[in-house]
Coordinates of C-alpha atoms in Angstrom, one line a residue:
M30 CA 0.0 0.0 0.0
A31 CA 2.8 2.4 0.9
S32 CA 4.4 1.8 -2.5
A33 CA 1.2 2.5 -4.3
Y34 CA 0.6 5.7 -2.2
L35 CA 4.1 6.9 -2.9
R36 CA 3.6 6.2 -6.6
H37 CA 0.5 8.4 -6.6
E38 CA 2.3 11.2 -4.8
L39 CA 5.0 11.2 -7.4
D40 CA 2.6 11.9 -10.3
C41 CA 2.6 15.3 -12.0
S42 CA -0.9 16.8 -11.9
I43 CA -0.6 18.0 -15.6
C44 CA 0.7 14.9 -17.4
K45 CA -0.5 12.3 -14.8
D46 CA 2.8 10.5 -15.0
I47 CA 5.8 10.3 -12.7
Y48 CA 7.8 13.6 -12.4
T49 CA 10.5 14.4 -15.0
D50 CA 12.9 17.1 -13.9
P51 CA 10.5 18.4 -11.2
V52 CA 10.4 22.2 -10.4
T53 CA 8.5 24.2 -7.7
L54 CA 6.4 27.4 -8.1
R55 CA 6.2 30.1 -5.4
C56 CA 2.9 28.6 -4.2
G57 CA 4.7 25.3 -3.4
H58 CA 3.2 23.0 -6.1
N59 CA 5.5 20.8 -8.1
F60 CA 5.3 20.0 -11.9
C61 CA 7.5 18.6 -14.6
R62 CA 9.6 21.4 -16.1
G63 CA 8.3 20.6 -19.6
C64 CA 4.7 20.5 -18.5
I65 CA 4.8 23.9 -16.7
D66 CA 6.7 25.5 -19.5
G67 CA 3.8 24.5 -21.8
V68 CA 1.3 26.2 -19.5
R69 CA 3.5 29.4 -19.5
D70 CA 3.6 29.4 -23.3
T71 CA -0.2 29.0 -23.4
E72 CA -1.0 31.8 -21.0
G73 CA 1.7 34.2 -22.2
G74 CA -0.8 36.3 -24.3
Y75 CA -3.2 37.1 -21.4
G76 CA -0.9 39.3 -19.3
E77 CA -0.9 37.1 -16.2
Y78 CA 0.0 33.6 -15.2
S79 CA -1.6 31.0 -12.8
C80 CA -0.7 27.8 -11.0
P81 CA -2.5 24.8 -12.6
E82 CA -3.0 23.3 -9.1
C83 CA -4.2 26.1 -6.8
R84 CA -4.9 28.8 -9.5
A85 CA -2.7 31.3 -7.7
T86 CA -1.9 34.2 -10.1
F87 CA 1.4 35.9 -11.0
Q88 CA 1.8 39.2 -12.9
K89 CA 5.2 38.0 -14.1
W90 CA 6.3 34.4 -14.6
P91 CA 8.2 33.5 -11.5
P92 CA 11.6 31.9 -11.7
L93 CA 11.4 28.1 -11.5
Q94 CA 13.4 26.4 -8.8
K95 CA 14.4 22.7 -9.3
N96 CA 13.2 20.5 -6.5
I97 CA 16.4 18.6 -5.6
T98 CA 14.7 16.6 -2.9
L99 CA 11.8 15.5 -5.1
C100 CA 14.3 14.6 -7.9
N101 CA 16.1 12.3 -5.5
V102 CA 12.9 10.6 -4.3
V103 CA 11.8 10.0 -7.9
E104 CA 15.2 8.6 -8.7
N105 CA 15.3 6.2 -5.7
F106 CA 11.7 5.1 -6.4
L107 CA 12.4 4.2 -10.0
S108 CA 15.6 2.3 -9.1
T109 CA 13.6 0.1 -6.7
Q110 CA 10.9 -0.6 -9.4
P111 CA 12.9 -1.4 -12.6
H112 CA 10.5 -4.1 -13.9
Q113 CA 7.3 -2.4 -13.0
E114 CA 6.7 -0.8 -16.4
E115 CA 7.9 -3.9 -18.3
I116 CA 5.4 -6.4 -17.0
T117 CA 3.1 -7.3 -19.9
G118 CA 2.2 -11.0 -19.2
I119 CA -0.1 -12.6 -16.7
C120 CA 0.2 -11.2 -13.2
C121 CA -0.2 -12.7 -9.7
T122 CA -3.8 -12.6 -8.6
Y123 CA -2.8 -11.8 -5.0
C124 CA -0.3 -9.0 -5.5
V125 CA -2.6 -6.1 -5.5
D126 CA -0.2 -3.3 -4.6
S127 CA 2.0 -3.7 -7.7
P128 CA 1.9 -6.2 -10.7
V129 CA 4.1 -9.2 -10.2
P130 CA 4.5 -11.8 -13.0
A131 CA 2.8 -15.1 -12.3
V132 CA 4.7 -18.4 -12.6
R133 CA 1.8 -20.9 -12.3
S134 CA -2.0 -21.0 -12.3
C135 CA -4.2 -23.1 -10.0
L136 CA -7.1 -24.6 -11.9
H137 CA -9.0 -25.4 -8.6
C138 CA -8.7 -21.8 -7.3
E139 CA -8.8 -20.2 -10.7
A140 CA -5.9 -18.0 -9.6
S141 CA -2.5 -17.2 -11.0
L142 CA 0.5 -17.2 -8.5
C143 CA 3.9 -15.5 -8.2
D144 CA 6.8 -17.4 -6.6
K145 CA 6.0 -16.0 -3.1
H146 CA 2.3 -16.9 -3.1
L147 CA 3.0 -20.3 -4.8
R148 CA 5.2 -21.3 -1.9
V149 CA 2.3 -20.8 0.6
H150 CA -0.4 -22.1 -1.6
S151 CA -2.1 -25.4 -0.7
K152 CA -0.5 -28.5 -2.3
G153 CA -3.7 -30.6 -1.9
P154 CA -4.5 -33.1 -4.7
E155 CA -7.5 -31.1 -5.8
H156 CA -5.2 -28.1 -6.6
V157 CA -3.9 -28.7 -10.1
F158 CA -1.3 -26.3 -11.4
T159 CA -0.6 -25.4 -15.0
D160 CA 1.3 -22.7 -16.9
P161 CA 0.0 -19.2 -16.3
S162 CA -3.3 -18.7 -18.1
T163 CA -6.0 -16.1 -18.3
S164 CA -8.7 -18.6 -19.3
L165 CA -8.8 -20.9 -16.4
E166 CA -12.6 -21.4 -16.6
T167 CA -12.1 -23.2 -19.9
R168 CA -10.1 -25.9 -18.0
K169 CA -13.2 -26.9 -16.0
C170 CA -16.3 -28.9 -17.0
S171 CA -19.1 -26.5 -18.0
V172 CA -21.7 -29.0 -16.4
H173 CA -20.0 -30.1 -13.2
K174 CA -17.5 -27.3 -12.7
K175 CA -14.8 -29.8 -12.1
I176 CA -11.3 -30.0 -13.6
L177 CA -11.1 -31.7 -17.0
E178 CA -8.9 -34.7 -16.3
Y179 CA -10.0 -37.3 -18.9
Y180 CA -10.5 -37.7 -22.6
C181 CA -13.4 -39.6 -24.1
T182 CA -12.1 -41.4 -27.2
E183 CA -15.7 -42.2 -28.4
D184 CA -16.9 -38.6 -28.4
A185 CA -13.4 -37.0 -28.8
A186 CA -14.1 -34.7 -25.9
C187 CA -12.3 -33.6 -22.7
I188 CA -14.4 -34.5 -19.6
C189 CA -14.3 -34.4 -15.8
V190 CA -14.6 -37.4 -13.4
S191 CA -18.3 -36.9 -12.9
C192 CA -18.9 -37.0 -16.7
S193 CA -17.2 -40.4 -16.8
L194 CA -18.9 -41.9 -13.8
A195 CA -22.5 -40.5 -13.9
G196 CA -22.7 -38.1 -16.9
E197 CA -23.4 -38.5 -20.6
H198 CA -20.0 -40.2 -21.1
Q199 CA -20.7 -43.0 -18.6
G200 CA -19.4 -46.3 -19.8
H201 CA -17.3 -44.8 -22.6
Q202 CA -13.7 -45.6 -23.2
V203 CA -11.7 -42.8 -21.5
E204 CA -8.0 -41.9 -21.1
M205 CA -5.9 -39.6 -19.0
L206 CA -5.4 -36.3 -20.7
D207 CA -1.6 -36.7 -20.8
N208 CA -1.9 -40.1 -22.5
A209 CA -4.5 -38.9 -25.0
S210 CA -2.4 -35.8 -25.7
E211 CA 0.8 -37.9 -26.3
K212 CA -1.2 -40.2 -28.7
K213 CA -2.5 -37.2 -30.6
K214 CA 1.0 -35.7 -30.7
K215 CA 2.3 -38.9 -32.1
K216 CA -0.3 -38.8 -34.9
L217 CA 0.5 -35.1 -35.5
R218 CA 4.2 -35.9 -35.7
N219 CA 3.5 -38.5 -38.4
V220 CA 1.4 -36.0 -40.2
L221 CA 4.1 -33.4 -39.8
Q222 CA 6.7 -35.8 -41.2
K223 CA 4.4 -36.5 -44.2
L224 CA 4.0 -32.7 -44.7
I225 CA 7.7 -32.2 -44.4
T226 CA 8.3 -34.9 -47.1
K227 CA 5.6 -33.4 -49.2
R228 CA 7.0 -29.9 -48.8
K229 CA 10.4 -31.2 -49.7
K230 CA 9.0 -32.7 -52.9
T231 CA 7.2 -29.5 -53.6
E232 CA 10.4 -27.5 -53.1
E233 CA 12.2 -30.0 -55.5
R234 CA 9.4 -29.5 -58.0
V235 CA 9.7 -25.7 -57.7
R236 CA 13.4 -26.0 -58.2
S237 CA 12.9 -28.2 -61.2
L238 CA 10.3 -25.8 -62.7
E239 CA 12.6 -22.9 -62.1
E240 CA 15.4 -24.7 -63.9
Q241 CA 13.0 -25.4 -66.7
R242 CA 12.0 -21.8 -66.8
R243 CA 15.7 -20.8 -66.8
K244 CA 16.4 -23.1 -69.7
A245 CA 13.4 -21.9 -71.5
Q246 CA 14.6 -18.3 -71.1
E247 CA 18.0 -19.3 -72.3
K248 CA 16.5 -21.1 -75.3
A249 CA 14.3 -18.1 -76.0
S250 CA 17.3 -15.9 -75.9
R251 CA 19.2 -18.1 -78.3
E252 CA 16.2 -18.4 -80.6
T253 CA 15.9 -14.6 -80.5
E254 CA 19.5 -14.2 -81.6
R255 CA 19.1 -16.9 -84.2
V256 CA 15.9 -15.4 -85.6
T257 CA 17.4 -11.9 -85.5
A258 CA 20.4 -13.1 -87.5
R259 CA 18.2 -15.0 -89.9
F260 CA 16.1 -11.9 -90.6
I261 CA 19.2 -9.9 -91.1
D262 CA 20.2 -12.4 -93.8
I263 CA 16.6 -12.3 -95.2
R264 CA 16.7 -8.5 -95.5
R265 CA 20.2 -8.7 -97.1
W266 CA 18.8 -11.3 -99.5
V267 CA 15.8 -9.2 -100.3
D268 CA 18.0 -6.1 -100.9
D269 CA 20.2 -8.1 -103.2
L270 CA 17.1 -9.5 -105.0
E271 CA 15.8 -5.9 -105.4
K272 CA 19.0 -4.7 -106.9
R273 CA 19.2 -7.7 -109.2
V274 CA 15.6 -7.3 -110.5
L275 CA 15.9 -3.5 -110.8
S276 CA 19.2 -4.0 -112.7
D277 CA 17.4 -6.6 -115.0
I278 CA 14.6 -4.1 -115.6
S279 CA 17.0 -1.3 -116.4
R280 CA 19.0 -3.5 -118.8
W281 CA 15.8 -4.8 -120.4
E282 CA 14.6 -1.2 -120.8
E283 CA 17.8 -0.1 -122.4
Q284 CA 17.8 -3.0 -124.8
V285 CA 14.2 -2.4 -125.8
S286 CA 14.9 1.3 -126.2
L287 CA 17.9 0.8 -128.4
S288 CA 16.1 -1.8 -130.6
L289 CA 13.1 0.4 -131.0
S290 CA 15.2 3.5 -131.7
D291 CA 16.7 1.7 -134.7
V292 CA 13.2 0.7 -136.0
I293 CA 11.9 4.2 -135.5
Q294 CA 14.8 5.7 -137.4
N295 CA 14.3 3.3 -140.4
L296 CA 10.5 4.0 -140.3
E297 CA 11.2 7.8 -140.4
I298 CA 13.4 7.3 -143.5
K299 CA 10.7 5.3 -145.2
K300 CA 8.1 7.8 -144.1
D301 CA 10.1 10.6 -145.9
E302 CA 10.4 8.4 -149.1
L303 CA 6.7 7.7 -149.0
S304 CA 6.0 11.5 -148.7
R305 CA 8.2 12.1 -151.8
K306 CA 6.3 9.5 -153.8
M307 CA 3.0 10.9 -152.7
R308 CA 4.0 14.3 -154.0
D309 CA 5.0 12.9 -157.4
I310 CA 1.7 11.1 -157.7
E311 CA -0.2 14.2 -156.7
E312 CA 1.6 16.2 -159.4
M313 CA 0.7 13.6 -162.0
C314 CA -2.9 13.7 -160.9
N315 CA -2.9 17.5 -161.4
M316 CA -1.5 17.3 -165.0
T317 CA -3.9 18.2 -167.8
D318 CA -2.0 16.8 -170.8
P319 CA -3.0 13.2 -171.3
L320 CA 0.2 12.4 -173.2
T321 CA 2.4 13.5 -170.4
V322 CA 0.4 11.5 -167.8
L323 CA 0.7 8.4 -169.9
Q324 CA 4.4 8.8 -170.5
E325 CA 5.2 8.9 -166.8
P326 CA 6.1 5.6 -165.1
D327 CA 3.2 3.5 -163.8
I328 CA 2.1 3.8 -160.1
G329 CA 3.3 0.3 -159.5
D330 CA 6.7 1.4 -160.4
L331 CA 6.5 4.2 -157.9
C332 CA 5.7 1.8 -155.0
D333 CA 8.1 -0.9 -153.6
P334 CA 6.0 -4.1 -153.6
E335 CA 8.3 -5.6 -150.9
E336 CA 7.2 -2.9 -148.5
D337 CA 3.6 -3.8 -148.7
G338 CA 2.0 -5.8 -146.0
G339 CA 4.5 -4.9 -143.2
D340 CA 5.1 -2.1 -140.7
D341 CA 8.8 -2.8 -140.3
T342 CA 8.5 -3.2 -136.6
G343 CA 10.6 -6.3 -136.9
G344 CA 8.2 -8.2 -134.7
H345 CA 9.2 -6.3 -131.6
D346 CA 7.1 -7.8 -128.9
G347 CA 10.2 -8.0 -126.6
G348 CA 8.5 -5.7 -124.1
D349 CA 6.0 -8.3 -123.1
R350 CA 8.5 -11.2 -123.2
G351 CA 11.0 -9.2 -121.1
A352 CA 8.4 -8.3 -118.5
E353 CA 7.3 -12.0 -118.3
L354 CA 10.9 -13.1 -118.0
I355 CA 11.5 -10.6 -115.1
S356 CA 8.3 -11.7 -113.4
H357 CA 9.3 -15.3 -113.7
T358 CA 12.8 -14.6 -112.3
L359 CA 11.4 -12.7 -109.4
S360 CA 8.9 -15.4 -108.6
A361 CA 11.7 -18.0 -108.7
M362 CA 13.9 -16.0 -106.4
I363 CA 11.1 -15.4 -103.9
R364 CA 10.4 -19.2 -104.0
D365 CA 14.1 -19.8 -103.4
I366 CA 13.9 -17.5 -100.3
N367 CA 11.0 -19.5 -99.0
V368 CA 13.0 -22.6 -99.2
T369 CA 16.3 -21.2 -98.0
F370 CA 14.9 -19.6 -94.9
Y371 CA 12.6 -22.3 -93.6
G372 CA 12.6 -22.2 -89.8
E373 CA 14.2 -25.0 -87.9
G374 CA 12.0 -27.3 -85.8
P375 CA 11.8 -30.5 -83.8
A376 CA 10.4 -32.8 -86.5
D377 CA 12.4 -35.8 -87.4
I378 CA 12.3 -38.2 -90.3
L379 CA 13.0 -41.9 -89.4
L380 CA 12.9 -44.8 -91.8
D381 CA 10.5 -47.6 -90.8
L382 CA 12.3 -50.9 -91.0
N383 CA 9.0 -52.8 -91.0
T384 CA 8.3 -51.3 -94.5
A385 CA 11.8 -51.8 -96.0
G386 CA 12.3 -54.2 -98.9
N387 CA 14.6 -57.1 -98.4
N388 CA 17.3 -55.5 -100.7
L389 CA 17.6 -52.5 -98.4
L390 CA 19.8 -52.1 -95.3
I391 CA 18.5 -49.5 -92.8
S392 CA 21.1 -47.9 -90.6
D393 CA 20.9 -48.0 -86.8
D394 CA 19.9 -44.3 -86.6
Q395 CA 17.2 -45.0 -89.2
K396 CA 18.5 -42.2 -91.4
T397 CA 20.2 -44.2 -94.3
A398 CA 19.0 -46.8 -96.7
T399 CA 21.6 -48.8 -98.6
W400 CA 21.0 -51.1 -101.5
T401 CA 22.5 -54.6 -101.2
E402 CA 22.6 -57.6 -103.4
I403 CA 22.3 -60.0 -100.5
T404 CA 18.6 -60.3 -99.7
E405 CA 17.7 -59.8 -96.1
N406 CA 15.7 -62.5 -94.5
R407 CA 12.9 -60.3 -93.0
P408 CA 9.4 -61.6 -92.3
E409 CA 6.9 -61.0 -95.1
T410 CA 4.1 -58.7 -93.8
A411 CA 1.4 -56.6 -95.4
E412 CA 3.5 -53.4 -94.6
R413 CA 6.7 -54.5 -96.3
F414 CA 7.6 -53.4 -99.9
L415 CA 8.5 -56.2 -102.3
Y416 CA 11.0 -53.9 -104.1
Y417 CA 13.9 -51.8 -102.7
Q418 CA 11.7 -49.1 -101.2
V419 CA 11.1 -47.8 -97.6
M420 CA 8.7 -45.4 -95.9
S421 CA 9.0 -43.0 -92.9
G422 CA 6.6 -42.0 -90.1
T423 CA 3.3 -40.2 -90.7
F424 CA 2.5 -36.6 -91.6
T425 CA -1.1 -35.5 -91.0
S426 CA -0.8 -31.7 -91.0
G427 CA 1.5 -28.8 -91.0
R428 CA 4.4 -27.6 -93.1
H429 CA 7.6 -29.7 -93.2
Y430 CA 10.8 -30.2 -95.1
W431 CA 13.7 -32.6 -95.1
D432 CA 16.9 -33.1 -97.2
V433 CA 18.2 -36.3 -98.8
E434 CA 21.7 -37.0 -100.0
I435 CA 22.4 -39.6 -102.7
R436 CA 25.6 -41.5 -102.9
G437 CA 26.7 -43.7 -105.9
S438 CA 23.1 -44.6 -107.0
V439 CA 22.3 -45.5 -110.6
L440 CA 18.6 -44.9 -109.8
W441 CA 17.0 -43.2 -106.9
I442 CA 13.4 -42.1 -106.1
V443 CA 12.3 -39.7 -103.4
G444 CA 8.7 -38.6 -102.6
M445 CA 5.6 -39.2 -100.6
C446 CA 2.8 -41.8 -100.5
Y447 CA -0.4 -42.7 -98.7
P448 CA -0.3 -45.6 -96.2
S449 CA -2.7 -47.4 -98.5
V450 CA -0.2 -47.6 -101.3
A451 CA 0.3 -51.1 -102.8
R452 CA 3.3 -53.0 -101.5
R453 CA 3.5 -55.6 -104.3
G454 CA 3.6 -55.4 -108.1
R455 CA 4.6 -52.7 -110.6
Q456 CA 2.1 -50.2 -109.2
S457 CA 3.8 -50.3 -105.8
H458 CA 6.7 -48.2 -107.2
I459 CA 6.6 -44.6 -105.8
G460 CA 4.9 -42.5 -108.4
D461 CA 3.4 -45.4 -110.5
N462 CA 0.0 -45.0 -108.8
N463 CA -2.4 -42.3 -107.7
K464 CA -1.4 -42.7 -104.1
S465 CA 2.2 -41.4 -104.4
W466 CA 4.3 -38.6 -105.9
S467 CA 8.0 -38.8 -106.7
L468 CA 11.2 -37.3 -108.1
Y469 CA 13.5 -39.6 -110.1
G470 CA 17.2 -39.3 -110.9
G471 CA 20.4 -41.2 -111.5
L472 CA 22.5 -42.6 -114.3
W473 CA 19.6 -44.6 -115.7
C474 CA 17.8 -41.3 -116.2
N475 CA 20.9 -39.8 -117.9
N476 CA 21.4 -37.6 -114.8
Q477 CA 18.2 -35.8 -115.7
Y478 CA 15.4 -35.2 -113.2
L479 CA 11.9 -36.7 -113.8
V480 CA 8.8 -36.4 -111.7
R481 CA 6.0 -39.0 -111.7
H482 CA 2.5 -39.4 -110.4
D483 CA -0.2 -41.9 -111.3
S484 CA 2.3 -43.4 -113.8
K485 CA 2.6 -40.1 -115.7
V486 CA 6.2 -39.0 -116.2
I487 CA 7.3 -35.4 -116.7
P488 CA 11.0 -34.9 -117.7
L489 CA 12.4 -31.8 -116.2
P490 CA 14.8 -29.5 -118.2
H491 CA 17.5 -29.8 -115.5
Q492 CA 20.6 -31.8 -115.4
M493 CA 21.7 -33.0 -112.0
S494 CA 24.4 -30.6 -110.6
S495 CA 24.2 -31.7 -106.9
D496 CA 23.7 -34.9 -105.0
R497 CA 21.4 -33.3 -102.4
V498 CA 17.6 -32.7 -102.8
R499 CA 15.1 -30.9 -100.5
I500 CA 11.5 -32.1 -100.2
C501 CA 9.0 -29.6 -98.9
L502 CA 5.4 -30.5 -97.8
D503 CA 2.6 -28.1 -97.0
Y504 CA -0.2 -30.5 -96.1
E505 CA -3.1 -28.0 -95.7
A506 CA -2.1 -26.2 -98.9
G507 CA -1.8 -29.5 -100.8
Q508 CA 1.7 -28.8 -102.1
L509 CA 4.7 -31.1 -102.4
S510 CA 7.8 -29.4 -103.8
F511 CA 11.3 -30.6 -104.8
Y512 CA 14.4 -28.4 -104.9
E513 CA 18.0 -29.1 -105.8
L514 CA 20.4 -27.9 -103.1
C515 CA 22.9 -26.2 -105.4
D516 CA 24.1 -22.6 -105.3
P517 CA 21.7 -20.9 -105.7
I518 CA 19.0 -23.3 -104.6
R519 CA 16.9 -24.4 -107.6
H520 CA 13.2 -25.2 -107.7
L521 CA 12.5 -28.4 -109.7
H522 CA 8.8 -29.1 -109.5
T523 CA 5.7 -28.7 -107.3
F524 CA 2.8 -31.2 -107.1
T525 CA -0.6 -29.8 -106.1
A526 CA -3.2 -32.2 -104.7
A527 CA -6.0 -32.3 -102.1
F528 CA -4.4 -34.8 -99.7
S529 CA -7.1 -37.1 -98.3
E530 CA -4.9 -39.5 -96.2
P531 CA -1.9 -39.2 -93.9
L532 CA 1.4 -39.0 -95.9
H533 CA 4.7 -40.9 -95.5
A534 CA 8.0 -39.9 -96.8
A535 CA 9.2 -42.6 -99.2
L536 CA 12.4 -43.4 -101.0
C537 CA 13.9 -46.0 -103.3
V538 CA 17.6 -46.7 -104.1
C539 CA 19.5 -49.0 -106.5
K540 CA 23.3 -49.5 -106.4
G541 CA 24.1 -46.9 -103.7
S542 CA 22.5 -45.3 -100.7
I543 CA 20.3 -42.4 -99.7
S544 CA 20.6 -40.5 -96.4
I545 CA 18.1 -38.2 -94.7
S546 CA 20.4 -35.4 -93.6
G547 CA 17.9 -33.1 -92.0
G548 CA 14.2 -32.8 -91.1
A549 CA 12.2 -30.0 -89.7
A550 CA 8.7 -28.6 -89.1
V551 CA 8.4 -25.3 -90.8
R552 CA 7.5 -22.5 -88.4
N553 CA 7.8 -19.4 -90.6
A554 CA 8.6 -18.6 -94.2
I555 CA 8.6 -15.4 -96.2

């Protein structure tokens, strides 16, 4: 009580808190220096000052005297109560003068105790102690007001002894709270372990996805650089193409202009000659003497019969032919750009061993077919070709291209076919039916290219200058094109058809080998 009374006496009447640097007015009342200075500043405009405690007035603000004695009392008091302002937890129920931290709580008494009161508190069995708590009433049965000591496993509820003996849990399987708590903790630990394992897997998954994202970003960066470089090449190619075509147009214009200038000059000479003859005839027509008219040469002599029936243009239709030639050249160059700058992709062309004829050896990587005189002893199936042909996997949509390289073959065939193409007989050859399209070449063709579909052969006006050929498929557009990979790349032929089945790449080789040196799904083209 004395401590509480002293604490009250040390409170400033202005801030209601313990004195800070206390000073005394002439009337004897004490205040914090900061608090009374604030009062002075507030009243300074009214001409007089007053004590906040007793209302004594002063015409002039009196000098403030520091209260040394009060300063010492405050200092000593604070030194004996260092923890008073720091207590924020549960306090002892019986320490009413000043708050003292509680160390235990009694469930029977519903009170919290400090060390001193715990030592004198009853230790009877009915007094159950727990960690300090502010909700002690929740630790007792709401019906019997007794401490919850048991756990009903059937109802999953905490109960008191009366609930177990005579209450609604009578006859139920019960356990001590500690035992039930340990069992639940054991289950929770198992769950915790599972959650830890699951979180670890989740973290590994996150790391894996982050690694995938990093790789995707790196790949995107590489692709960006590649595409940027590719389009720089495309722009350079287009600029060169523009210069070449404009140069051709200028050269064609100059040739046509020179040729037509010569014709015009000749026609001007003939026009003057005709004007002269016209004047001679007009003079004869104006003569009145018949004898003179009849003695002049005949009109037929005046005209050159060789000049009749022509305009001396020399058949100059070179303008239209030149324009057509330039248009054709431009179209061919743009088509070459389309082929040259096809985007790279993940598609792959693999030869299907199950379709290979017994005179073909298929490499382990399924990229090369080699003709052999020794017949392979493969099982005869409906899929297998009788002759030295083989097919690849299936194309059902999209734009694709692949390259083939021919080595030492006297006859080779590349192209595409439907899966329903015949595998026996003459019509099983690629191009000898309406289910396949092909390009021929080799010594047996005099090193000349031929294309074939539905047994119709079209010789191409191109001699072979390279051993590499590119095949381009645009399934939706119904186009199958062949190019010779020379410098510059040369378009050979394009088949147009409404494809009604999936397509297989197909090839045939005699006395040599054919390798598929590349394959890609086309992403972009000019």
